[in-house]
């Protein structure tokens, strides 16, 4: 049997009819591989331009080379690199570097995979809404014209004169969707918060309140299960599913109303508010009694910091004249060796000892101590917290200060 060509190979795979038959060319492109990876390259260009403006050793020639190859993507090479490296971002770093030999040393410098991944996702979502909103506006405009044309035409209808400007016998059941969507979103946020607390409790870095005589396990006396967080997660999952009820109810309202909505609404609306009330009360109890164990955190940082410092080491080496991709490979090998000591032998992380012993890193041997300073890894986090509290959180809480039992101080 002959080996199928690229086109035949594509025909042998499932293709979503959403794209092949129905989607607009613009929206299909928005979620395409070419848009995705072309955006990655533009983000790498913006990164290099920003780093150059901040004084990093990046030349105009390197910038121009990247600009000239933004859409020159060898997808076959990228696929082969990803198959070998098992890492999509690094596969495209190497593919971009192949056509930008002068800029190869600084592509993706100081960045994580999420720099291109998450930012591209957000750009694609934004562009997707930019495609949808004009279409929605056109539909609304056409319906408005239709309503205006036939506004005086008498038709049979049933209305009980609700508060809303335009309504049938009942208020639009889309209101229920909006209400439960907000509560479902609250459930998702609380689930995320409490899941993180449970994970941190497992690491013994943070614990929720634990009563003096509370029992964590009938079999294991030492256990301090985060039972409040577990309860929040369990109930939050129920809260998140309730939004499906009003979605289905609103979708099957015949003309102005069908009576099959009442029993469902009696359950889902009340249960959503009851569940939200329970988990908020529980989360308040958790938040008022969280305990942090700095010594445990410090010990874990010491064990992991050498791995975390690898990007700083790469940055320092590039600043000293090294090649980012070459340095990445050197660090990757040494990191795997150090990880083997930790995982297979139960030993301490000896990555920095290995870096000290490798002459390749001699240009930065004298800077390793400063590169390993934990405070250098927090970035703008403290300032971001203060700004977020001042500009977002505190103003949002102001209308409720009388119900919270005290004055709300604005963060400086």
Tab-separated table of C-alpha atoms in Angstrom:
chain	number	residue	atom	x	y	z
A	1	UNK	CA	0.000	0.000	0.000
A	2	UNK	CA	1.420	3.365	-1.013
A	3	UNK	CA	2.314	5.863	1.670
A	4	UNK	CA	-0.302	8.614	1.608
A	5	UNK	CA	0.822	12.144	0.827
A	6	UNK	CA	0.235	15.090	3.128
A	7	UNK	CA	-3.167	15.902	1.596
A	8	UNK	CA	-4.333	12.286	1.691
A	9	UNK	CA	-3.056	11.972	5.248
A	10	UNK	CA	-5.210	14.941	6.278
A	11	UNK	CA	-8.238	13.326	4.619
A	12	UNK	CA	-7.627	10.219	6.726
A	13	UNK	CA	-8.120	12.212	9.931
A	14	UNK	CA	-11.290	13.470	11.551
A	15	UNK	CA	-12.027	17.103	10.848
A	16	UNK	CA	-14.628	19.005	12.780
A	17	UNK	CA	-17.545	20.007	10.542
A	18	UNK	CA	-17.694	23.202	12.601
A	19	UNK	CA	-14.568	24.266	10.727
A	20	UNK	CA	-14.754	22.346	7.446
A	21	UNK	CA	-18.410	23.209	6.703
A	22	UNK	CA	-19.765	26.012	8.833
A	23	UNK	CA	-17.188	28.365	10.359
A	24	UNK	CA	-16.244	31.671	8.767
A	25	UNK	CA	-12.770	31.868	7.261
A	26	UNK	CA	-11.879	34.645	9.706
A	27	UNK	CA	-12.849	32.695	12.814
A	28	UNK	CA	-11.262	29.489	11.525
A	29	UNK	CA	-8.007	31.385	10.965
A	30	UNK	CA	-8.228	32.961	14.408
A	31	UNK	CA	-7.930	29.521	15.996
A	32	UNK	CA	-5.478	28.156	13.423
A	33	UNK	CA	-1.936	26.918	13.950
A	34	UNK	CA	-0.611	29.692	11.707
A	35	UNK	CA	-2.267	32.402	13.807
A	36	UNK	CA	-1.092	30.744	17.026
A	37	UNK	CA	2.550	30.282	16.122
A	38	UNK	CA	2.750	33.526	14.173
A	39	UNK	CA	1.587	35.274	17.340
A	40	UNK	CA	4.260	33.408	19.328
A	41	UNK	CA	6.918	34.870	17.030
A	42	UNK	CA	5.504	38.371	17.346
A	43	UNK	CA	5.523	38.025	21.126
A	44	UNK	CA	9.176	36.943	21.014
A	45	UNK	CA	9.908	40.006	18.878
A	46	UNK	CA	8.121	42.306	21.361
A	47	UNK	CA	10.040	40.675	24.205
A	48	UNK	CA	13.378	41.257	22.484
A	49	UNK	CA	12.471	44.872	21.709
A	50	UNK	CA	11.480	45.492	25.332
A	51	UNK	CA	14.635	43.821	26.665
A	52	UNK	CA	16.773	45.875	24.295
A	53	UNK	CA	15.122	49.068	25.540
A	54	UNK	CA	15.992	48.000	29.097
A	55	UNK	CA	19.672	47.669	28.224
A	56	UNK	CA	20.123	43.951	27.531
A	57	UNK	CA	22.758	43.099	24.892
A	58	UNK	CA	20.363	42.778	21.927
A	59	UNK	CA	21.228	44.383	18.597
A	60	UNK	CA	19.128	46.099	15.931
A	61	UNK	CA	20.350	43.436	13.504
A	62	UNK	CA	18.859	40.684	15.669
A	63	UNK	CA	15.559	42.572	15.931
A	64	UNK	CA	15.422	43.103	12.158
A	65	UNK	CA	16.154	39.431	11.510
A	66	UNK	CA	13.238	38.409	13.750
A	67	UNK	CA	10.928	40.933	12.055
A	68	UNK	CA	11.810	39.484	8.650
A	69	UNK	CA	10.847	35.940	9.667
A	70	UNK	CA	7.618	36.357	11.596
A	71	UNK	CA	5.535	34.323	9.149
A	72	UNK	CA	8.289	32.140	7.714
A	73	UNK	CA	7.261	29.095	9.770
A	74	UNK	CA	8.573	25.648	8.840
A	75	UNK	CA	5.761	23.559	10.338
A	76	UNK	CA	7.386	20.278	9.306
A	77	UNK	CA	10.583	21.165	11.169
A	78	UNK	CA	8.557	22.312	14.189
A	79	UNK	CA	6.703	18.992	14.269
A	80	UNK	CA	9.971	17.061	14.091
A	81	UNK	CA	11.488	19.197	16.878
A	82	UNK	CA	8.440	18.707	19.090
A	83	UNK	CA	8.524	14.948	18.528
A	84	UNK	CA	12.158	14.964	19.651
A	85	UNK	CA	11.958	17.503	22.497
A	86	UNK	CA	8.412	16.739	23.714
A	87	UNK	CA	7.979	20.490	24.246
A	88	UNK	CA	5.961	22.626	21.845
A	89	UNK	CA	7.411	26.000	22.860
A	90	UNK	CA	11.043	24.901	22.661
A	91	UNK	CA	10.295	23.210	19.336
A	92	UNK	CA	9.198	26.558	17.927
A	93	UNK	CA	12.071	28.389	19.617
A	94	UNK	CA	14.475	26.121	17.717
A	95	UNK	CA	12.478	26.474	14.495
A	96	UNK	CA	12.488	30.267	14.756
A	97	UNK	CA	16.190	30.234	15.674
A	98	UNK	CA	16.957	28.133	12.580
A	99	UNK	CA	15.796	30.936	10.267
A	100	UNK	CA	17.181	33.659	12.567
A	101	UNK	CA	20.789	32.547	13.233
A	102	UNK	CA	21.879	36.005	14.401
A	103	UNK	CA	18.987	36.283	16.861
A	104	UNK	CA	19.080	32.625	17.928
A	105	UNK	CA	20.962	33.403	21.131
A	106	UNK	CA	18.281	35.744	22.506
A	107	UNK	CA	14.950	34.254	21.330
A	108	UNK	CA	12.709	33.497	24.363
A	109	UNK	CA	15.323	35.083	26.640
A	110	UNK	CA	14.063	35.343	30.211
A	111	UNK	CA	10.614	33.992	29.312
A	112	UNK	CA	8.524	31.015	30.319
A	113	UNK	CA	6.275	28.947	28.070
A	114	UNK	CA	3.254	30.791	29.452
A	115	UNK	CA	4.625	34.069	28.093
A	116	UNK	CA	3.772	32.945	24.574
A	117	UNK	CA	1.095	30.403	25.489
A	118	UNK	CA	-1.162	32.431	27.767
A	119	UNK	CA	-0.671	35.753	25.989
A	120	UNK	CA	-1.508	34.131	22.658
A	121	UNK	CA	-4.626	32.550	24.136
A	122	UNK	CA	-5.759	35.949	25.421
A	123	UNK	CA	-5.045	37.598	22.061
A	124	UNK	CA	-7.000	34.875	20.243
A	125	UNK	CA	-9.944	35.234	22.652
A	126	UNK	CA	-9.890	39.016	22.237
A	127	UNK	CA	-9.761	38.733	18.442
A	128	UNK	CA	-12.540	36.135	18.577
A	129	UNK	CA	-14.812	38.590	20.385
A	130	UNK	CA	-13.819	41.294	17.913
A	131	UNK	CA	-15.139	39.010	15.169
A	132	UNK	CA	-18.304	38.061	17.081
A	133	UNK	CA	-19.368	41.489	18.338
A	134	UNK	CA	-19.911	43.116	14.899
A	135	UNK	CA	-21.957	40.079	13.877
A	136	UNK	CA	-23.989	40.309	17.065
A	137	UNK	CA	-24.480	44.019	16.424
A	138	UNK	CA	-25.720	43.263	12.885
A	139	UNK	CA	-28.179	40.653	14.182
A	140	UNK	CA	-29.483	43.053	16.835
A	141	UNK	CA	-29.776	45.771	14.178
A	142	UNK	CA	-31.748	43.503	11.821
A	143	UNK	CA	-34.062	42.397	14.631
A	144	UNK	CA	-34.517	46.019	15.697
A	145	UNK	CA	-35.512	46.927	12.135
A	146	UNK	CA	-37.937	44.000	12.068
A	147	UNK	CA	-39.455	45.001	15.424
A	148	UNK	CA	-39.822	48.597	14.264
A	149	UNK	CA	-41.468	47.541	10.998
A	150	UNK	CA	-44.093	45.365	12.686
A	151	UNK	CA	-44.497	47.255	15.978
A	152	UNK	CA	-48.114	48.193	15.207
A	153	UNK	CA	-49.218	44.770	13.951
A	154	UNK	CA	-51.759	43.208	16.368
A	155	UNK	CA	-50.910	39.625	17.338
A	156	UNK	CA	-52.126	37.217	19.986
A	157	UNK	CA	-49.997	37.335	23.107
A	158	UNK	CA	-50.083	36.837	26.856
A	159	UNK	CA	-48.554	39.336	29.229
A	160	UNK	CA	-48.895	40.092	32.909
A	161	UNK	CA	-47.129	43.456	32.599
A	162	UNK	CA	-43.824	42.706	34.398
A	163	UNK	CA	-41.270	45.365	35.433
A	164	UNK	CA	-39.050	44.829	32.455
A	165	UNK	CA	-39.470	47.111	29.417
A	166	UNK	CA	-40.263	44.238	27.050
A	167	UNK	CA	-41.605	41.009	28.504
A	168	UNK	CA	-44.007	38.185	27.983
A	169	UNK	CA	-46.141	36.554	30.640
A	170	UNK	CA	-43.026	36.134	32.817
A	171	UNK	CA	-39.707	37.897	33.109
A	172	UNK	CA	-37.168	36.487	30.676
A	173	UNK	CA	-35.691	33.266	31.966
A	174	UNK	CA	-32.348	34.544	30.702
A	175	UNK	CA	-32.261	36.543	33.920
A	176	UNK	CA	-32.002	33.228	35.771
A	177	UNK	CA	-29.080	32.287	33.538
A	178	UNK	CA	-27.290	35.533	34.381
A	179	UNK	CA	-27.893	35.085	38.097
A	180	UNK	CA	-26.768	31.467	38.254
A	181	UNK	CA	-23.828	32.130	35.923
A	182	UNK	CA	-22.501	34.637	38.448
A	183	UNK	CA	-23.001	32.159	41.281
A	184	UNK	CA	-21.410	29.346	39.242
A	185	UNK	CA	-18.427	31.597	38.577
A	186	UNK	CA	-18.233	32.262	42.323
A	187	UNK	CA	-18.258	28.501	42.869
A	188	UNK	CA	-15.387	28.026	40.432
A	189	UNK	CA	-13.309	30.701	42.172
A	190	UNK	CA	-13.947	29.278	45.632
A	191	UNK	CA	-13.163	25.767	44.400
A	192	UNK	CA	-9.833	27.030	43.058
A	193	UNK	CA	-8.993	28.856	46.300
A	194	UNK	CA	-9.831	25.892	48.497
A	195	UNK	CA	-8.048	23.422	46.215
A	196	UNK	CA	-4.901	25.518	46.547
A	197	UNK	CA	-5.314	25.595	50.327
A	198	UNK	CA	-5.663	21.796	50.343
A	199	UNK	CA	-2.513	21.401	48.256
A	200	UNK	CA	-0.575	23.783	50.495
A	201	UNK	CA	-1.857	21.912	53.555
A	202	UNK	CA	-0.521	18.707	52.044
A	203	UNK	CA	2.862	20.438	51.766
A	204	UNK	CA	2.499	21.644	55.380
A	205	UNK	CA	3.004	25.266	54.333
A	206	UNK	CA	-0.498	26.487	55.230
A	207	UNK	CA	-3.317	25.073	57.333
A	208	UNK	CA	-6.932	26.048	57.738
A	209	UNK	CA	-8.293	26.483	61.298
A	210	UNK	CA	-8.140	23.263	63.339
A	211	UNK	CA	-9.992	23.031	66.628
A	212	UNK	CA	-8.187	21.862	69.776
A	213	UNK	CA	-10.140	18.618	70.030
A	214	UNK	CA	-10.887	18.181	66.335
A	215	UNK	CA	-10.155	14.724	64.874
A	216	UNK	CA	-8.745	14.550	61.372
A	217	UNK	CA	-9.014	10.794	60.892
A	218	UNK	CA	-10.451	7.895	62.854
A	219	UNK	CA	-7.514	5.693	61.846
A	220	UNK	CA	-4.611	8.153	61.709
A	221	UNK	CA	-4.486	10.383	64.814
A	222	UNK	CA	-1.843	12.704	63.357
A	223	UNK	CA	-3.939	13.812	60.379
A	224	UNK	CA	-5.213	17.373	60.151
A	225	UNK	CA	-7.510	17.139	57.153
A	226	UNK	CA	-8.549	20.502	55.632
A	227	UNK	CA	-12.180	19.498	56.018
A	228	UNK	CA	-13.587	23.012	55.606
A	229	UNK	CA	-11.806	23.457	52.278
A	230	UNK	CA	-12.898	19.973	51.249
A	231	UNK	CA	-16.502	20.870	52.050
A	232	UNK	CA	-16.238	24.083	50.019
A	233	UNK	CA	-14.897	22.177	47.011
A	234	UNK	CA	-17.609	19.553	47.274
A	235	UNK	CA	-20.435	22.080	47.487
A	236	UNK	CA	-18.875	24.373	44.884
A	237	UNK	CA	-19.032	21.562	42.340
A	238	UNK	CA	-22.765	21.306	42.994
A	239	UNK	CA	-23.147	25.080	42.662
A	240	UNK	CA	-21.334	25.105	39.315
A	241	UNK	CA	-23.648	22.464	37.828
A	242	UNK	CA	-26.855	24.321	38.731
A	243	UNK	CA	-26.379	26.857	35.906
A	244	UNK	CA	-27.284	24.085	33.449
A	245	UNK	CA	-30.888	24.178	34.710
A	246	UNK	CA	-31.739	27.782	33.713
A	247	UNK	CA	-29.810	27.364	30.455
A	248	UNK	CA	-32.093	24.518	29.448
A	249	UNK	CA	-35.202	26.198	30.836
A	250	UNK	CA	-34.600	29.412	28.878
A	251	UNK	CA	-33.928	27.472	25.696
A	252	UNK	CA	-37.308	25.670	25.703
A	253	UNK	CA	-39.684	28.509	26.616
A	254	UNK	CA	-42.453	28.223	24.014
A	255	UNK	CA	-43.372	31.667	22.754
A	256	UNK	CA	-43.860	33.395	26.101
A	257	UNK	CA	-43.836	30.618	28.680
A	258	UNK	CA	-44.167	26.920	29.329
A	259	UNK	CA	-45.170	25.646	32.729
A	260	UNK	CA	-42.403	23.063	32.901
A	261	UNK	CA	-40.093	25.753	34.283
A	262	UNK	CA	-41.674	26.214	37.718
A	263	UNK	CA	-40.629	23.023	39.514
A	264	UNK	CA	-37.098	23.272	38.164
A	265	UNK	CA	-36.764	26.919	39.179
A	266	UNK	CA	-38.014	26.248	42.697
A	267	UNK	CA	-35.076	23.889	43.137
A	268	UNK	CA	-32.152	25.415	41.221
A	269	UNK	CA	-32.576	29.087	42.202
A	270	UNK	CA	-32.976	28.407	45.895
A	271	UNK	CA	-30.253	25.760	45.991
A	272	UNK	CA	-27.804	28.045	44.183
A	273	UNK	CA	-28.194	30.826	46.750
A	274	UNK	CA	-28.245	28.402	49.669
A	275	UNK	CA	-25.099	26.664	48.443
A	276	UNK	CA	-23.321	29.961	47.763
A	277	UNK	CA	-24.263	31.165	51.246
A	278	UNK	CA	-22.872	28.008	52.864
A	279	UNK	CA	-19.551	28.030	51.072
A	280	UNK	CA	-19.022	31.759	51.605
A	281	UNK	CA	-19.608	31.343	55.341
A	282	UNK	CA	-17.215	28.410	55.398
A	283	UNK	CA	-14.585	30.282	53.380
A	284	UNK	CA	-14.879	33.247	55.760
A	285	UNK	CA	-14.138	30.883	58.652
A	286	UNK	CA	-11.138	29.500	56.761
A	287	UNK	CA	-9.780	32.925	55.815
A	288	UNK	CA	-10.012	34.215	59.371
A	289	UNK	CA	-7.911	31.370	60.772
A	290	UNK	CA	-5.321	30.428	58.141
A	291	UNK	CA	-1.965	29.485	59.644
A	292	UNK	CA	1.313	29.887	57.712
A	293	UNK	CA	4.493	27.920	58.479
A	294	UNK	CA	7.429	30.049	57.194
A	295	UNK	CA	10.108	27.513	58.232
A	296	UNK	CA	8.539	24.781	56.111
A	297	UNK	CA	8.314	27.199	53.195
A	298	UNK	CA	11.972	28.183	53.678
A	299	UNK	CA	13.098	24.537	53.681
A	300	UNK	CA	11.208	23.773	50.456
A	301	UNK	CA	12.613	26.895	48.804
A	302	UNK	CA	16.168	25.846	49.636
A	303	UNK	CA	15.544	22.468	47.994
A	304	UNK	CA	13.959	23.863	44.842
A	305	UNK	CA	15.702	27.228	44.466
A	306	UNK	CA	18.628	25.926	42.371
A	307	UNK	CA	16.156	24.681	39.752
A	308	UNK	CA	14.196	27.930	39.911
A	309	UNK	CA	17.412	29.909	39.422
A	310	UNK	CA	18.231	28.271	36.093
A	311	UNK	CA	16.532	31.035	34.082
A	312	UNK	CA	18.459	33.672	36.051
A	313	UNK	CA	21.656	31.752	35.311
A	314	UNK	CA	20.775	31.689	31.605
A	315	UNK	CA	20.078	35.428	31.642
A	316	UNK	CA	23.382	36.133	33.379
A	317	UNK	CA	25.284	33.950	30.903
A	318	UNK	CA	23.707	35.712	27.921
A	319	UNK	CA	24.611	39.050	29.486
A	320	UNK	CA	28.183	37.755	29.706
A	321	UNK	CA	28.149	36.899	25.989
A	322	UNK	CA	26.730	33.379	25.957
A	323	UNK	CA	24.112	31.824	23.669
A	324	UNK	CA	20.699	31.352	25.249
A	325	UNK	CA	19.946	28.011	23.549
A	326	UNK	CA	23.430	26.565	24.267
A	327	UNK	CA	23.180	27.610	27.899
A	328	UNK	CA	19.686	26.145	28.167
A	329	UNK	CA	20.985	22.755	27.005
A	330	UNK	CA	23.927	22.854	29.437
A	331	UNK	CA	21.620	23.707	32.334
A	332	UNK	CA	19.094	21.100	31.231
A	333	UNK	CA	21.697	18.320	31.407
A	334	UNK	CA	23.044	19.425	34.804
A	335	UNK	CA	19.511	19.827	36.152
A	336	UNK	CA	18.583	16.298	35.129
A	337	UNK	CA	21.688	14.988	36.864
A	338	UNK	CA	20.875	16.914	40.051
A	339	UNK	CA	17.243	15.765	39.883
A	340	UNK	CA	18.423	12.158	39.684
A	341	UNK	CA	20.349	12.611	42.944
A	342	UNK	CA	17.202	13.981	44.611
A	343	UNK	CA	14.752	11.445	43.190
A	344	UNK	CA	16.810	8.277	42.985
A	345	UNK	CA	19.219	8.702	45.897
A	346	UNK	CA	17.168	10.888	48.232
A	347	UNK	CA	20.043	13.382	48.352
A	348	UNK	CA	20.081	17.175	48.390
A	349	UNK	CA	19.854	19.311	45.281
A	350	UNK	CA	23.489	19.731	44.125
A	351	UNK	CA	22.815	21.673	40.908
A	352	UNK	CA	24.775	24.748	41.998
A	353	UNK	CA	27.775	22.571	42.909
A	354	UNK	CA	27.640	21.171	39.378
A	355	UNK	CA	27.421	24.664	37.890
A	356	UNK	CA	30.458	25.697	39.954
A	357	UNK	CA	32.376	22.686	38.653
A	358	UNK	CA	31.587	23.359	34.979
A	359	UNK	CA	34.070	25.754	33.323
A	360	UNK	CA	31.389	26.781	30.820
A	361	UNK	CA	29.760	28.821	33.597
A	362	UNK	CA	32.995	30.420	34.806
A	363	UNK	CA	31.908	33.929	33.661
A	364	UNK	CA	29.180	33.933	36.346
A	365	UNK	CA	30.715	31.810	39.113
A	366	UNK	CA	31.235	34.927	41.184
A	367	UNK	CA	27.568	35.946	40.867
A	368	UNK	CA	25.871	32.671	41.825
A	369	UNK	CA	25.156	33.730	45.411
A	370	UNK	CA	23.249	36.809	44.316
A	371	UNK	CA	21.458	34.811	41.623
A	372	UNK	CA	20.186	32.486	44.372
A	373	UNK	CA	18.755	35.229	46.606
A	374	UNK	CA	15.087	34.216	47.158
A	375	UNK	CA	13.956	37.844	47.313
A	376	UNK	CA	15.098	38.342	43.715
A	377	UNK	CA	12.420	35.919	42.513
A	378	UNK	CA	9.366	37.759	43.801
A	379	UNK	CA	9.462	40.409	41.089
A	380	UNK	CA	6.753	43.041	41.488
A	381	UNK	CA	4.490	40.747	43.527
A	382	UNK	CA	4.437	42.948	46.689
A	383	UNK	CA	3.693	46.093	44.665
A	384	UNK	CA	1.075	44.245	42.608
A	385	UNK	CA	-0.686	43.086	45.778
A	386	UNK	CA	-0.728	46.623	47.177
A	387	UNK	CA	-1.998	48.081	43.892
A	388	UNK	CA	-4.679	45.403	43.495
A	389	UNK	CA	-5.921	45.952	47.047
A	390	UNK	CA	-5.952	49.722	46.636
A	391	UNK	CA	-7.484	49.994	43.175
A	392	UNK	CA	-9.727	46.919	42.963
A	393	UNK	CA	-10.494	45.241	46.275
A	394	UNK	CA	-10.926	48.108	48.750
A	395	UNK	CA	-13.164	50.247	46.492
A	396	UNK	CA	-15.346	47.198	45.775
A	397	UNK	CA	-15.764	46.621	49.520
A	398	UNK	CA	-16.648	50.229	50.397
A	399	UNK	CA	-20.440	49.896	49.851
A	400	UNK	CA	-20.517	47.000	52.330
A	401	UNK	CA	-18.414	48.422	55.156
A	402	UNK	CA	-21.421	48.999	57.437
A	403	UNK	CA	-22.356	45.332	57.106
A	404	UNK	CA	-18.816	44.105	57.691
A	405	UNK	CA	-18.546	45.487	61.204
A	406	UNK	CA	-15.799	48.027	60.697
A	407	UNK	CA	-14.088	50.648	58.584
A	408	UNK	CA	-12.322	49.526	55.425
A	409	UNK	CA	-8.822	51.003	55.225
A	410	UNK	CA	-7.439	51.710	51.765
A	411	UNK	CA	-4.023	50.164	51.125
A	412	UNK	CA	-1.352	52.770	50.505
